[in-house]
PDB file of C-alpha atoms and ligand atoms in Angstrom:
ATOM      1  CA  UNK A   1      80.732-135.142 -25.933  1.00 69.00           C
ATOM      2  CA  UNK A   2      81.019-132.630 -22.705  1.00 91.00           C
ATOM      3  CA  UNK A   3      82.128-128.510 -23.512  1.00 96.00           C
ATOM      4  CA  UNK A   4      85.621-128.382 -22.101  1.00 98.00           C
ATOM      5  CA  UNK A   5      87.081-125.078 -21.228  1.00 98.00           C
ATOM      6  CA  UNK A   6      91.097-125.390 -20.932  1.00 98.00           C
ATOM      7  CA  UNK A   7      92.517-121.836 -19.370  1.00 98.00           C
ATOM      8  CA  UNK A   8      95.125-120.130 -21.590  1.00 98.00           C
ATOM      9  CA  UNK A   9      96.272-117.409 -19.393  1.00 97.00           C
ATOM     10  CA  UNK A  10      95.379-116.800 -15.724  1.00 96.00           C
ATOM     11  CA  UNK A  11      93.379-113.164 -16.462  1.00 97.00           C
ATOM     12  CA  UNK A  12      91.599-114.603 -19.692  1.00 98.00           C
ATOM     13  CA  UNK A  13      91.285-117.241 -22.830  1.00 98.00           C
ATOM     14  CA  UNK A  14      90.109-120.201 -22.989  1.00 98.00           C
ATOM     15  CA  UNK A  15      90.940-123.194 -25.778  1.00 98.00           C
ATOM     16  CA  UNK A  16      87.087-125.017 -26.280  1.00 98.00           C
ATOM     17  CA  UNK A  17      86.786-128.842 -27.516  1.00 98.00           C
ATOM     18  CA  UNK A  18      83.857-130.841 -27.336  1.00 96.00           C
ATOM     19  CA  UNK A  19      81.475-128.995 -29.901  1.00 96.00           C
ATOM     20  CA  UNK A  20      81.249-128.733 -33.372  1.00 96.00           C
ATOM     21  CA  UNK A  21      80.367-125.651 -34.233  1.00 97.00           C
ATOM     22  CA  UNK A  22      78.726-126.028 -37.556  1.00 94.00           C
ATOM     23  CA  UNK A  23      76.257-128.651 -36.540  1.00 91.00           C
ATOM     24  CA  UNK A  24      73.466-126.297 -34.666  1.00 88.00           C
ATOM     25  CA  UNK A  25      74.405-126.286 -30.962  1.00 93.00           C
ATOM     26  CA  UNK A  26      71.892-126.948 -27.979  1.00 94.00           C
ATOM     27  CA  UNK A  27      70.419-124.490 -26.240  1.00 95.00           C
ATOM     28  CA  UNK A  28      72.301-125.423 -23.407  1.00 95.00           C
ATOM     29  CA  UNK A  29      75.365-125.727 -25.202  1.00 96.00           C
ATOM     30  CA  UNK A  30      75.104-122.067 -26.764  1.00 97.00           C
ATOM     31  CA  UNK A  31      74.249-120.739 -23.254  1.00 97.00           C
ATOM     32  CA  UNK A  32      77.792-122.284 -21.735  1.00 98.00           C
ATOM     33  CA  UNK A  33      79.659-120.713 -24.352  1.00 98.00           C
ATOM     34  CA  UNK A  34      77.752-117.664 -23.988  1.00 98.00           C
ATOM     35  CA  UNK A  35      78.444-117.855 -20.189  1.00 98.00           C
ATOM     36  CA  UNK A  36      82.321-118.938 -21.234  1.00 98.00           C
ATOM     37  CA  UNK A  37      82.497-115.564 -23.023  1.00 98.00           C
ATOM     38  CA  UNK A  38      81.908-113.561 -19.980  1.00 98.00           C
ATOM     39  CA  UNK A  39      84.197-115.236 -18.268  1.00 98.00           C
ATOM     40  CA  UNK A  40      87.134-115.897 -20.367  1.00 98.00           C
ATOM     41  CA  UNK A  41      86.960-112.968 -22.756  1.00 98.00           C
ATOM     42  CA  UNK A  42      88.606-114.956 -25.769  1.00 99.00           C
ATOM     43  CA  UNK A  43      87.384-118.507 -26.979  1.00 99.00           C
ATOM     44  CA  UNK A  44      89.388-120.828 -28.834  1.00 99.00           C
ATOM     45  CA  UNK A  45      88.253-123.035 -31.496  1.00 98.00           C
ATOM     46  CA  UNK A  46      90.851-125.923 -33.450  1.00 98.00           C
ATOM     47  CA  UNK A  47      89.502-127.355 -36.173  1.00 98.00           C
ATOM     48  CA  UNK A  48      86.094-125.486 -37.071  1.00 98.00           C
ATOM     49  CA  UNK A  49      86.095-125.239 -40.841  1.00 97.00           C
ATOM     50  CA  UNK A  50      83.132-123.202 -41.889  1.00 97.00           C
ATOM     51  CA  UNK A  51      81.925-121.584 -44.843  1.00 97.00           C
ATOM     52  CA  UNK A  52      80.562-118.212 -45.073  1.00 97.00           C
ATOM     53  CA  UNK A  53      77.085-119.554 -44.725  1.00 98.00           C
ATOM     54  CA  UNK A  54      77.795-121.396 -41.522  1.00 98.00           C
ATOM     55  CA  UNK A  55      79.700-118.323 -39.998  1.00 98.00           C
ATOM     56  CA  UNK A  56      76.589-115.995 -40.178  1.00 98.00           C
ATOM     57  CA  UNK A  57      74.243-118.820 -38.911  1.00 97.00           C
ATOM     58  CA  UNK A  58      76.647-119.386 -36.192  1.00 98.00           C
ATOM     59  CA  UNK A  59      76.908-115.819 -35.509  1.00 98.00           C
ATOM     60  CA  UNK A  60      73.681-114.677 -35.297  1.00 98.00           C
ATOM     61  CA  UNK A  61      73.344-116.758 -31.911  1.00 97.00           C
ATOM     62  CA  UNK A  62      75.551-114.284 -30.184  1.00 98.00           C
ATOM     63  CA  UNK A  63      73.108-111.041 -31.555  1.00 98.00           C
ATOM     64  CA  UNK A  64      72.667-109.098 -34.088  1.00 98.00           C
ATOM     65  CA  UNK A  65      75.238-108.729 -36.747  1.00 98.00           C
ATOM     66  CA  UNK A  66      77.132-105.329 -37.745  1.00 97.00           C
ATOM     67  CA  UNK A  67      77.163-104.614 -41.235  1.00 96.00           C
ATOM     68  CA  UNK A  68      80.071-103.654 -43.068  1.00 94.00           C
ATOM     69  CA  UNK A  69      80.597 -99.986 -44.688  1.00 90.00           C
ATOM     70  CA  UNK A  70      83.081 -98.412 -45.903  1.00 87.00           C
ATOM     71  CA  UNK A  71      86.505 -99.272 -47.153  1.00 88.00           C
ATOM     72  CA  UNK A  72      86.171-102.467 -46.051  1.00 91.00           C
ATOM     73  CA  UNK A  73      86.205-104.859 -49.362  1.00 91.00           C
ATOM     74  CA  UNK A  74      83.470-106.906 -48.205  1.00 92.00           C
ATOM     75  CA  UNK A  75      81.381-103.551 -47.445  1.00 92.00           C
ATOM     76  CA  UNK A  76      77.985-104.321 -47.381  1.00 94.00           C
ATOM     77  CA  UNK A  77      77.869-107.641 -46.400  1.00 96.00           C
ATOM     78  CA  UNK A  78      78.251-109.158 -42.638  1.00 97.00           C
ATOM     79  CA  UNK A  79      82.243-109.700 -42.969  1.00 97.00           C
ATOM     80  CA  UNK A  80      84.653-107.591 -42.301  1.00 96.00           C
ATOM     81  CA  UNK A  81      87.475-109.703 -44.634  1.00 95.00           C
ATOM     82  CA  UNK A  82      91.188-109.080 -43.180  1.00 96.00           C
ATOM     83  CA  UNK A  83      92.954-110.445 -46.096  1.00 96.00           C
ATOM     84  CA  UNK A  84      95.873-109.640 -48.449  1.00 97.00           C
ATOM     85  CA  UNK A  85      93.499-111.525 -51.285  1.00 97.00           C
ATOM     86  CA  UNK A  86      91.699-109.757 -53.905  1.00 95.00           C
ATOM     87  CA  UNK A  87      88.031-109.913 -53.173  1.00 93.00           C
ATOM     88  CA  UNK A  88      87.391-110.235 -56.922  1.00 94.00           C
ATOM     89  CA  UNK A  89      90.223-111.292 -58.845  1.00 96.00           C
ATOM     90  CA  UNK A  90      91.758-113.866 -55.934  1.00 95.00           C
ATOM     91  CA  UNK A  91      94.915-112.609 -56.251  1.00 96.00           C
ATOM     92  CA  UNK A  92      97.602-111.279 -53.764  1.00 97.00           C
ATOM     93  CA  UNK A  93      97.065-107.212 -53.446  1.00 96.00           C
ATOM     94  CA  UNK A  94      99.775-105.201 -53.656  1.00 95.00           C
ATOM     95  CA  UNK A  95     101.388-103.895 -50.257  1.00 92.00           C
ATOM     96  CA  UNK A  96     101.353-100.379 -51.735  1.00 92.00           C
ATOM     97  CA  UNK A  97      97.709-100.177 -52.659  1.00 94.00           C
ATOM     98  CA  UNK A  98      94.910 -98.360 -50.263  1.00 93.00           C
ATOM     99  CA  UNK A  99      93.418-101.029 -49.221  1.00 92.00           C
ATOM    100  CA  UNK A 100      96.788-102.689 -47.443  1.00 93.00           C
ATOM    101  CA  UNK A 101      97.198 -99.028 -45.973  1.00 91.00           C
ATOM    102  CA  UNK A 102      93.622 -99.602 -44.277  1.00 92.00           C
ATOM    103  CA  UNK A 103      94.226-102.790 -43.003  1.00 92.00           C
ATOM    104  CA  UNK A 104      97.244-101.236 -41.339  1.00 92.00           C
ATOM    105  CA  UNK A 105      95.390 -99.834 -38.951  1.00 94.00           C
ATOM    106  CA  UNK A 106      94.670-103.501 -37.702  1.00 96.00           C
ATOM    107  CA  UNK A 107      98.085-103.685 -36.441  1.00 97.00           C
ATOM    108  CA  UNK A 108      97.601-101.230 -33.579  1.00 97.00           C
ATOM    109  CA  UNK A 109      95.596-102.414 -30.241  1.00 98.00           C
ATOM    110  CA  UNK A 110      92.158-102.105 -30.592  1.00 98.00           C
ATOM    111  CA  UNK A 111      88.439-103.419 -29.912  1.00 98.00           C
ATOM    112  CA  UNK A 112      86.693-103.813 -32.852  1.00 98.00           C
ATOM    113  CA  UNK A 113      83.654-101.202 -33.720  1.00 97.00           C
ATOM    114  CA  UNK A 114      84.124 -99.161 -30.842  1.00 98.00           C
ATOM    115  CA  UNK A 115      83.824 -96.052 -33.214  1.00 97.00           C
ATOM    116  CA  UNK A 116      80.414 -97.218 -33.772  1.00 97.00           C
ATOM    117  CA  UNK A 117      77.851 -95.313 -31.584  1.00 96.00           C
ATOM    118  CA  UNK A 118      76.143 -99.069 -31.069  1.00 97.00           C
ATOM    119  CA  UNK A 119      79.030-100.868 -29.938  1.00 98.00           C
ATOM    120  CA  UNK A 120      80.195-104.334 -30.311  1.00 98.00           C
ATOM    121  CA  UNK A 121      79.422-107.390 -27.875  1.00 98.00           C
ATOM    122  CA  UNK A 122      82.065-110.073 -29.647  1.00 98.00           C
ATOM    123  CA  UNK A 123      83.800-110.520 -32.961  1.00 98.00           C
ATOM    124  CA  UNK A 124      83.991-113.804 -34.749  1.00 98.00           C
ATOM    125  CA  UNK A 125      86.851-114.663 -36.819  1.00 98.00           C
ATOM    126  CA  UNK A 126      87.590-117.907 -38.567  1.00 98.00           C
ATOM    127  CA  UNK A 127      90.909-118.851 -40.557  1.00 98.00           C
ATOM    128  CA  UNK A 128      90.204-119.487 -44.189  1.00 98.00           C
ATOM    129  CA  UNK A 129      93.862-119.104 -45.611  1.00 98.00           C
ATOM    130  CA  UNK A 130      97.003-118.899 -43.286  1.00 98.00           C
ATOM    131  CA  UNK A 131     100.827-117.789 -44.069  1.00 98.00           C
ATOM    132  CA  UNK A 132     103.152-120.261 -42.882  1.00 95.00           C
ATOM    133  CA  UNK A 133     104.978-117.899 -40.700  1.00 96.00           C
ATOM    134  CA  UNK A 134     103.628-114.658 -38.878  1.00 97.00           C
ATOM    135  CA  UNK A 135     100.149-113.109 -39.416  1.00 98.00           C
ATOM    136  CA  UNK A 136      99.314-114.387 -35.226  1.00 98.00           C
ATOM    137  CA  UNK A 137      96.689-111.931 -33.713  1.00 98.00           C
ATOM    138  CA  UNK A 138      97.517-111.008 -30.523  1.00 98.00           C
ATOM    139  CA  UNK A 139      94.991-109.876 -27.372  1.00 99.00           C
ATOM    140  CA  UNK A 140      95.191-108.589 -24.116  1.00 98.00           C
ATOM    141  CA  UNK A 141      92.321-108.329 -21.019  1.00 98.00           C
ATOM    142  CA  UNK A 142      90.691-104.929 -20.186  1.00 98.00           C
ATOM    143  CA  UNK A 143      89.326-106.328 -17.181  1.00 98.00           C
ATOM    144  CA  UNK A 144      92.650-107.182 -15.991  1.00 98.00           C
ATOM    145  CA  UNK A 145      94.007-103.642 -16.717  1.00 98.00           C
ATOM    146  CA  UNK A 146      90.835-102.205 -15.037  1.00 98.00           C
ATOM    147  CA  UNK A 147      91.437-104.738 -12.143  1.00 98.00           C
ATOM    148  CA  UNK A 148      95.078-103.516 -11.968  1.00 98.00           C
ATOM    149  CA  UNK A 149      94.659 -99.964 -11.290  1.00 98.00           C
ATOM    150  CA  UNK A 150      93.868 -98.237  -7.537  1.00 98.00           C
ATOM    151  CA  UNK A 151      91.089 -97.865  -5.943  1.00 98.00           C
ATOM    152  CA  UNK A 152      91.410 -94.229  -6.094  1.00 98.00           C
ATOM    153  CA  UNK A 153      92.124 -94.239  -9.971  1.00 97.00           C
ATOM    154  CA  UNK A 154      89.563 -97.029 -10.324  1.00 98.00           C
ATOM    155  CA  UNK A 155      86.937 -94.154  -8.994  1.00 98.00           C
ATOM    156  CA  UNK A 156      88.120 -91.915 -11.214  1.00 98.00           C
ATOM    157  CA  UNK A 157      88.065 -93.304 -14.154  1.00 98.00           C
ATOM    158  CA  UNK A 158      84.462 -94.749 -13.578  1.00 98.00           C
ATOM    159  CA  UNK A 159      83.326 -91.381 -14.326  1.00 97.00           C
ATOM    160  CA  UNK A 160      85.106 -90.886 -17.737  1.00 98.00           C
ATOM    161  CA  UNK A 161      83.668 -90.568 -21.187  1.00 98.00           C
ATOM    162  CA  UNK A 162      85.634 -90.943 -23.771  1.00 98.00           C
ATOM    163  CA  UNK A 163      85.293 -90.448 -27.096  1.00 98.00           C
ATOM    164  CA  UNK A 164      86.247 -92.604 -29.959  1.00 98.00           C
ATOM    165  CA  UNK A 165      87.375 -91.854 -33.704  1.00 97.00           C
ATOM    166  CA  UNK A 166      87.916 -93.348 -36.827  1.00 96.00           C
ATOM    167  CA  UNK A 167      89.620 -91.149 -38.457  1.00 96.00           C
ATOM    168  CA  UNK A 168      91.741 -90.210 -35.854  1.00 96.00           C
ATOM    169  CA  UNK A 169      92.506 -93.736 -35.197  1.00 95.00           C
ATOM    170  CA  UNK A 170      93.430 -94.609 -39.228  1.00 94.00           C
ATOM    171  CA  UNK A 171      94.853 -91.330 -39.469  1.00 94.00           C
ATOM    172  CA  UNK A 172      97.272 -92.495 -36.837  1.00 93.00           C
ATOM    173  CA  UNK A 173      99.198 -95.234 -38.949  1.00 92.00           C
ATOM    174  CA  UNK A 174      98.899 -92.441 -42.179  1.00 92.00           C
ATOM    175  CA  UNK A 175      95.795 -93.285 -43.754  1.00 93.00           C
ATOM    176  CA  UNK A 176      93.395 -90.691 -44.475  1.00 92.00           C
ATOM    177  CA  UNK A 177      89.363 -91.031 -44.708  1.00 93.00           C
ATOM    178  CA  UNK A 178      87.702 -88.899 -48.353  1.00 94.00           C
ATOM    179  CA  UNK A 179      85.605 -86.413 -46.271  1.00 93.00           C
ATOM    180  CA  UNK A 180      82.600 -88.710 -47.023  1.00 92.00           C
ATOM    181  CA  UNK A 181      84.160 -91.671 -45.816  1.00 91.00           C
ATOM    182  CA  UNK A 182      84.753 -90.066 -42.923  1.00 93.00           C
ATOM    183  CA  UNK A 183      81.625 -88.635 -42.154  1.00 93.00           C
ATOM    184  CA  UNK A 184      80.147 -92.565 -42.282  1.00 92.00           C
ATOM    185  CA  UNK A 185      81.543 -92.551 -38.911  1.00 93.00           C
ATOM    186  CA  UNK A 186      81.616 -89.253 -36.923  1.00 96.00           C
ATOM    187  CA  UNK A 187      83.449 -89.641 -33.543  1.00 97.00           C
ATOM    188  CA  UNK A 188      80.854 -91.229 -30.704  1.00 98.00           C
ATOM    189  CA  UNK A 189      81.251 -91.524 -26.821  1.00 98.00           C
ATOM    190  CA  UNK A 190      81.385 -94.430 -24.504  1.00 98.00           C
ATOM    191  CA  UNK A 191      81.681 -95.039 -21.068  1.00 98.00           C
ATOM    192  CA  UNK A 192      85.408 -94.918 -20.227  1.00 98.00           C
ATOM    193  CA  UNK A 193      84.720 -98.251 -17.933  1.00 98.00           C
ATOM    194  CA  UNK A 194      82.271-100.973 -18.847  1.00 98.00           C
ATOM    195  CA  UNK A 195      80.386-103.444 -16.801  1.00 98.00           C
ATOM    196  CA  UNK A 196      79.835-107.019 -17.347  1.00 98.00           C
ATOM    197  CA  UNK A 197      76.306-107.347 -16.510  1.00 97.00           C
ATOM    198  CA  UNK A 198      76.419-110.955 -16.162  1.00 97.00           C
ATOM    199  CA  UNK A 199      79.935-110.848 -13.851  1.00 98.00           C
ATOM    200  CA  UNK A 200      79.899-107.594 -12.719  1.00 98.00           C
ATOM    201  CA  UNK A 201      83.426-106.759 -13.846  1.00 98.00           C
ATOM    202  CA  UNK A 202      84.475-104.223 -15.126  1.00 98.00           C
ATOM    203  CA  UNK A 203      87.048-103.733 -18.392  1.00 98.00           C
ATOM    204  CA  UNK A 204      88.199-100.365 -20.130  1.00 98.00           C
ATOM    205  CA  UNK A 205      87.221 -99.319 -23.410  1.00 98.00           C
ATOM    206  CA  UNK A 206      90.235 -98.100 -24.921  1.00 98.00           C
ATOM    207  CA  UNK A 207      92.823 -99.126 -28.048  1.00 98.00           C
ATOM    208  CA  UNK A 208      93.166 -97.123 -31.310  1.00 98.00           C
ATOM    209  CA  UNK A 209      90.019 -95.605 -31.660  1.00 98.00           C
ATOM    210  CA  UNK A 210      90.209 -94.154 -28.385  1.00 98.00           C
ATOM    211  CA  UNK A 211      90.689 -90.313 -29.296  1.00 98.00           C
ATOM    212  CA  UNK A 212      90.233 -87.955 -26.435  1.00 98.00           C
ATOM    213  CA  UNK A 213      88.591 -88.032 -22.590  1.00 98.00           C
ATOM    214  CA  UNK A 214      85.351 -85.711 -22.701  1.00 97.00           C
ATOM    215  CA  UNK A 215      85.475 -82.616 -21.039  1.00 97.00           C
ATOM    216  CA  UNK A 216      89.661 -82.884 -20.203  1.00 98.00           C
ATOM    217  CA  UNK A 217      91.810 -80.564 -22.323  1.00 98.00           C
ATOM    218  CA  UNK A 218      93.199 -82.357 -25.176  1.00 97.00           C
ATOM    219  CA  UNK A 219      96.226 -83.427 -24.128  1.00 98.00           C
ATOM    220  CA  UNK A 220      95.878 -84.369 -20.436  1.00 98.00           C
ATOM    221  CA  UNK A 221      92.924 -87.093 -21.958  1.00 98.00           C
ATOM    222  CA  UNK A 222      95.979 -88.261 -25.119  1.00 98.00           C
ATOM    223  CA  UNK A 223      98.453 -88.979 -21.766  1.00 98.00           C
ATOM    224  CA  UNK A 224      95.558 -91.033 -19.917  1.00 98.00           C
ATOM    225  CA  UNK A 225      94.466 -93.016 -22.806  1.00 98.00           C
ATOM    226  CA  UNK A 226      98.420 -93.585 -23.664  1.00 98.00           C
ATOM    227  CA  UNK A 227      99.247 -94.915 -20.057  1.00 98.00           C
ATOM    228  CA  UNK A 228      95.959 -97.337 -19.758  1.00 98.00           C
ATOM    229  CA  UNK A 229      97.256 -98.698 -23.042  1.00 98.00           C
ATOM    230  CA  UNK A 230     100.645 -98.778 -22.307  1.00 98.00           C
ATOM    231  CA  UNK A 231      99.891-100.651 -19.300  1.00 98.00           C
ATOM    232  CA  UNK A 232      96.914-102.866 -20.493  1.00 98.00           C
ATOM    233  CA  UNK A 233      99.674-104.145 -23.011  1.00 98.00           C
ATOM    234  CA  UNK A 234     102.962-105.569 -21.580  1.00 98.00           C
ATOM    235  CA  UNK A 235     104.494-107.932 -23.476  1.00 98.00           C
ATOM    236  CA  UNK A 236     103.890-110.296 -20.930  1.00 97.00           C
ATOM    237  CA  UNK A 237     100.306-109.845 -20.806  1.00 98.00           C
ATOM    238  CA  UNK A 238      99.612-110.732 -24.469  1.00 98.00           C
ATOM    239  CA  UNK A 239      98.226-113.842 -25.708  1.00 98.00           C
ATOM    240  CA  UNK A 240      99.834-114.571 -29.472  1.00 98.00           C
ATOM    241  CA  UNK A 241      97.275-116.453 -31.786  1.00 98.00           C
ATOM    242  CA  UNK A 242      98.643-118.641 -33.940  1.00 98.00           C
ATOM    243  CA  UNK A 243      96.406-119.458 -36.834  1.00 98.00           C
ATOM    244  CA  UNK A 244      95.750-122.685 -38.437  1.00 98.00           C
ATOM    245  CA  UNK A 245      92.771-123.193 -41.039  1.00 98.00           C
ATOM    246  CA  UNK A 246      89.841-124.162 -39.340  1.00 98.00           C
ATOM    247  CA  UNK A 247      90.340-122.226 -36.291  1.00 98.00           C
ATOM    248  CA  UNK A 248      87.266-119.561 -34.930  1.00 98.00           C
ATOM    249  CA  UNK A 249      88.288-117.373 -32.091  1.00 99.00           C
ATOM    250  CA  UNK A 250      85.528-115.394 -30.387  1.00 99.00           C
ATOM    251  CA  UNK A 251      86.191-112.064 -28.466  1.00 99.00           C
ATOM    252  CA  UNK A 252      84.436-109.944 -26.393  1.00 98.00           C
ATOM    253  CA  UNK A 253      84.736-106.735 -27.338  1.00 98.00           C
ATOM    254  CA  UNK A 254      84.351-104.849 -23.775  1.00 98.00           C
ATOM    255  CA  UNK A 255      87.043-107.117 -22.236  1.00 98.00           C
ATOM    256  CA  UNK A 256      89.983-107.663 -24.741  1.00 98.00           C
ATOM    257  CA  UNK A 257      92.071-105.326 -26.855  1.00 98.00           C
ATOM    258  CA  UNK A 258      93.366-107.452 -30.199  1.00 98.00           C
ATOM    259  CA  UNK A 259      96.197-106.504 -32.887  1.00 98.00           C
ATOM    260  CA  UNK A 260      96.710-108.241 -36.119  1.00 98.00           C
ATOM    261  CA  UNK A 261     100.889-109.017 -36.318  1.00 98.00           C
ATOM    262  CA  UNK A 262     102.864-108.737 -39.559  1.00 96.00           C
ATOM    263  CA  UNK A 263     103.487-111.906 -41.815  1.00 97.00           C
ATOM    264  CA  UNK A 264     104.921-111.994 -45.318  1.00 97.00           C
ATOM    265  CA  UNK A 265     102.274-110.177 -47.330  1.00 96.00           C
ATOM    266  CA  UNK A 266     103.827-110.058 -50.380  1.00 96.00           C
ATOM    267  CA  UNK A 267     104.457-113.952 -51.012  1.00 97.00           C
ATOM    268  CA  UNK A 268     102.200-115.278 -48.721  1.00 97.00           C
ATOM    269  CA  UNK A 269      98.151-115.790 -48.875  1.00 98.00           C
ATOM    270  CA  UNK A 270      96.167-114.167 -45.530  1.00 98.00           C
ATOM    271  CA  UNK A 271      91.861-114.633 -45.275  1.00 98.00           C
ATOM    272  CA  UNK A 272      90.571-114.286 -42.351  1.00 98.00           C
ATOM    273  CA  UNK A 273      86.269-113.775 -41.991  1.00 98.00           C
ATOM    274  CA  UNK A 274      85.290-111.828 -39.571  1.00 98.00           C
ATOM    275  CA  UNK A 275      81.532-111.429 -38.103  1.00 98.00           C
ATOM    276  CA  UNK A 276      80.886-108.859 -35.671  1.00 98.00           C
ATOM    277  CA  UNK A 277      77.693-108.798 -33.372  1.00 98.00           C
ATOM    278  CA  UNK A 278      76.453-106.062 -31.633  1.00 98.00           C
ATOM    279  CA  UNK A 279      75.018-105.147 -28.538  1.00 98.00           C
ATOM    280  CA  UNK A 280      72.465-102.155 -28.397  1.00 98.00           C
ATOM    281  CA  UNK A 281      71.290-103.511 -25.343  1.00 97.00           C
ATOM    282  CA  UNK A 282      74.128-101.755 -23.540  1.00 98.00           C
ATOM    283  CA  UNK A 283      72.165 -98.624 -24.591  1.00 98.00           C
ATOM    284  CA  UNK A 284      69.328 -98.820 -22.524  1.00 97.00           C
ATOM    285  CA  UNK A 285      71.953 -99.137 -19.519  1.00 97.00           C
ATOM    286  CA  UNK A 286      72.290 -96.016 -17.189  1.00 96.00           C
ATOM    287  CA  UNK A 287      75.813 -94.895 -18.535  1.00 96.00           C
ATOM    288  CA  UNK A 288      74.925 -94.886 -22.119  1.00 98.00           C
ATOM    289  CA  UNK A 289      71.188 -93.017 -21.329  1.00 97.00           C
ATOM    290  CA  UNK A 290      73.682 -90.599 -19.067  1.00 96.00           C
ATOM    291  CA  UNK A 291      75.729 -89.907 -22.105  1.00 96.00           C
ATOM    292  CA  UNK A 292      73.181 -89.617 -25.016  1.00 92.00           C
ATOM    293  CA  UNK A 293      71.827 -87.026 -22.249  1.00 94.00           C
ATOM    294  CA  UNK A 294      75.004 -84.961 -22.497  1.00 90.00           C
ATOM    295  CA  UNK A 295      75.461 -85.436 -25.950  1.00 87.00           C
ATOM    296  CA  UNK A 296      72.178 -84.133 -27.083  1.00 85.00           C
ATOM    297  CA  UNK A 297      72.208 -80.991 -23.851  1.00 81.00           C
TER     298      UNK A 297
HETATM  299  C1  LIG B 301      89.730-108.300 -36.627  1.00 70.65           C
HETATM  300  C2  LIG B 301      91.239-107.780 -36.648  1.00 70.65           C
HETATM  301  C3  LIG B 301      93.124-109.347 -36.822  1.00 70.65           C
HETATM  302  C4  LIG B 301      94.215-110.565 -37.743  1.00 70.65           C
HETATM  303  O1  LIG B 301      89.714-108.936 -37.545  1.00 70.65           O
HETATM  304  O2  LIG B 301      89.030-107.446 -36.310  1.00 70.65           O
HETATM  305  O3  LIG B 301      91.401-106.955 -36.219  1.00 70.65           O
HETATM  306  O4  LIG B 301      94.833-110.386 -36.869  1.00 70.65           O
HETATM  307  N1  LIG B 301      91.867-109.164 -37.045  1.00 70.65           N
HETATM  308  O5  LIG B 301      93.556-109.974 -38.689  1.00 70.65           O
HETATM  309 MN1  LIG B 302      89.742-105.927 -35.499  1.00 70.65          MN
END
């Protein structure tokens, strides 16, 4: 069977069929998928159940995996666990538990790991248990957001550096890190505009973790980031993914934002397993080298 891509929206997203991800992909099938991620930014696969070990094997094809550190219950593994199910007991966690407060951070539009010095290429999320209603994951394209700017606006954005800070983004939902937790992820700098090395298309690295524009007054930077986020996330631009058990969704953290949506987390179980692929190669690009030089100056 040949791989098939059915576009979801004009700006981004494709449903992928004609492949079984756990059967060992040929090099040519994988390179088609890799190219499709550059093109579509979000790839949706139905009916591809996988075990943790199969997810790790599949994820490694995309690049080095990020170990999970800090507050996530799967800390110390290659998984970030998005769930109201206690990892040790298998029972539902109380909504007032600190672990659930932490997960509320995912209700904000964000790209994964932008608070890390080495940014992420993509995330791979698999649905293990899903509630009957709600608990969708929503996506918007920051490539479309960039391309919708005027040429003058784009020229200005191209020159900016953005500071991302995990303590700031979790603080926005009232979650406070202890000093030890905060020290794991000090603020980091990225080019506001990311360029896809294959397609040459540009996108914005914004979202909840984006805290400031470097060298700009605090208020002016915050206002620009809020305006970019508003324009990127208008309701008519959103793809909302309704999960079925066995779904696999891969998204390009350079080019889309995503967020979790609410569900009845007192009575319904939800378990999603995320692996996150790191993008160390981008640190060798001129844009990142300039930033490193400025930071250490
Ligand atoms: C994630 C995430 C959203 C969700 O896994 O990175 O933000 O709907 N998940 O669980
Ligand atoms: Mn996320």
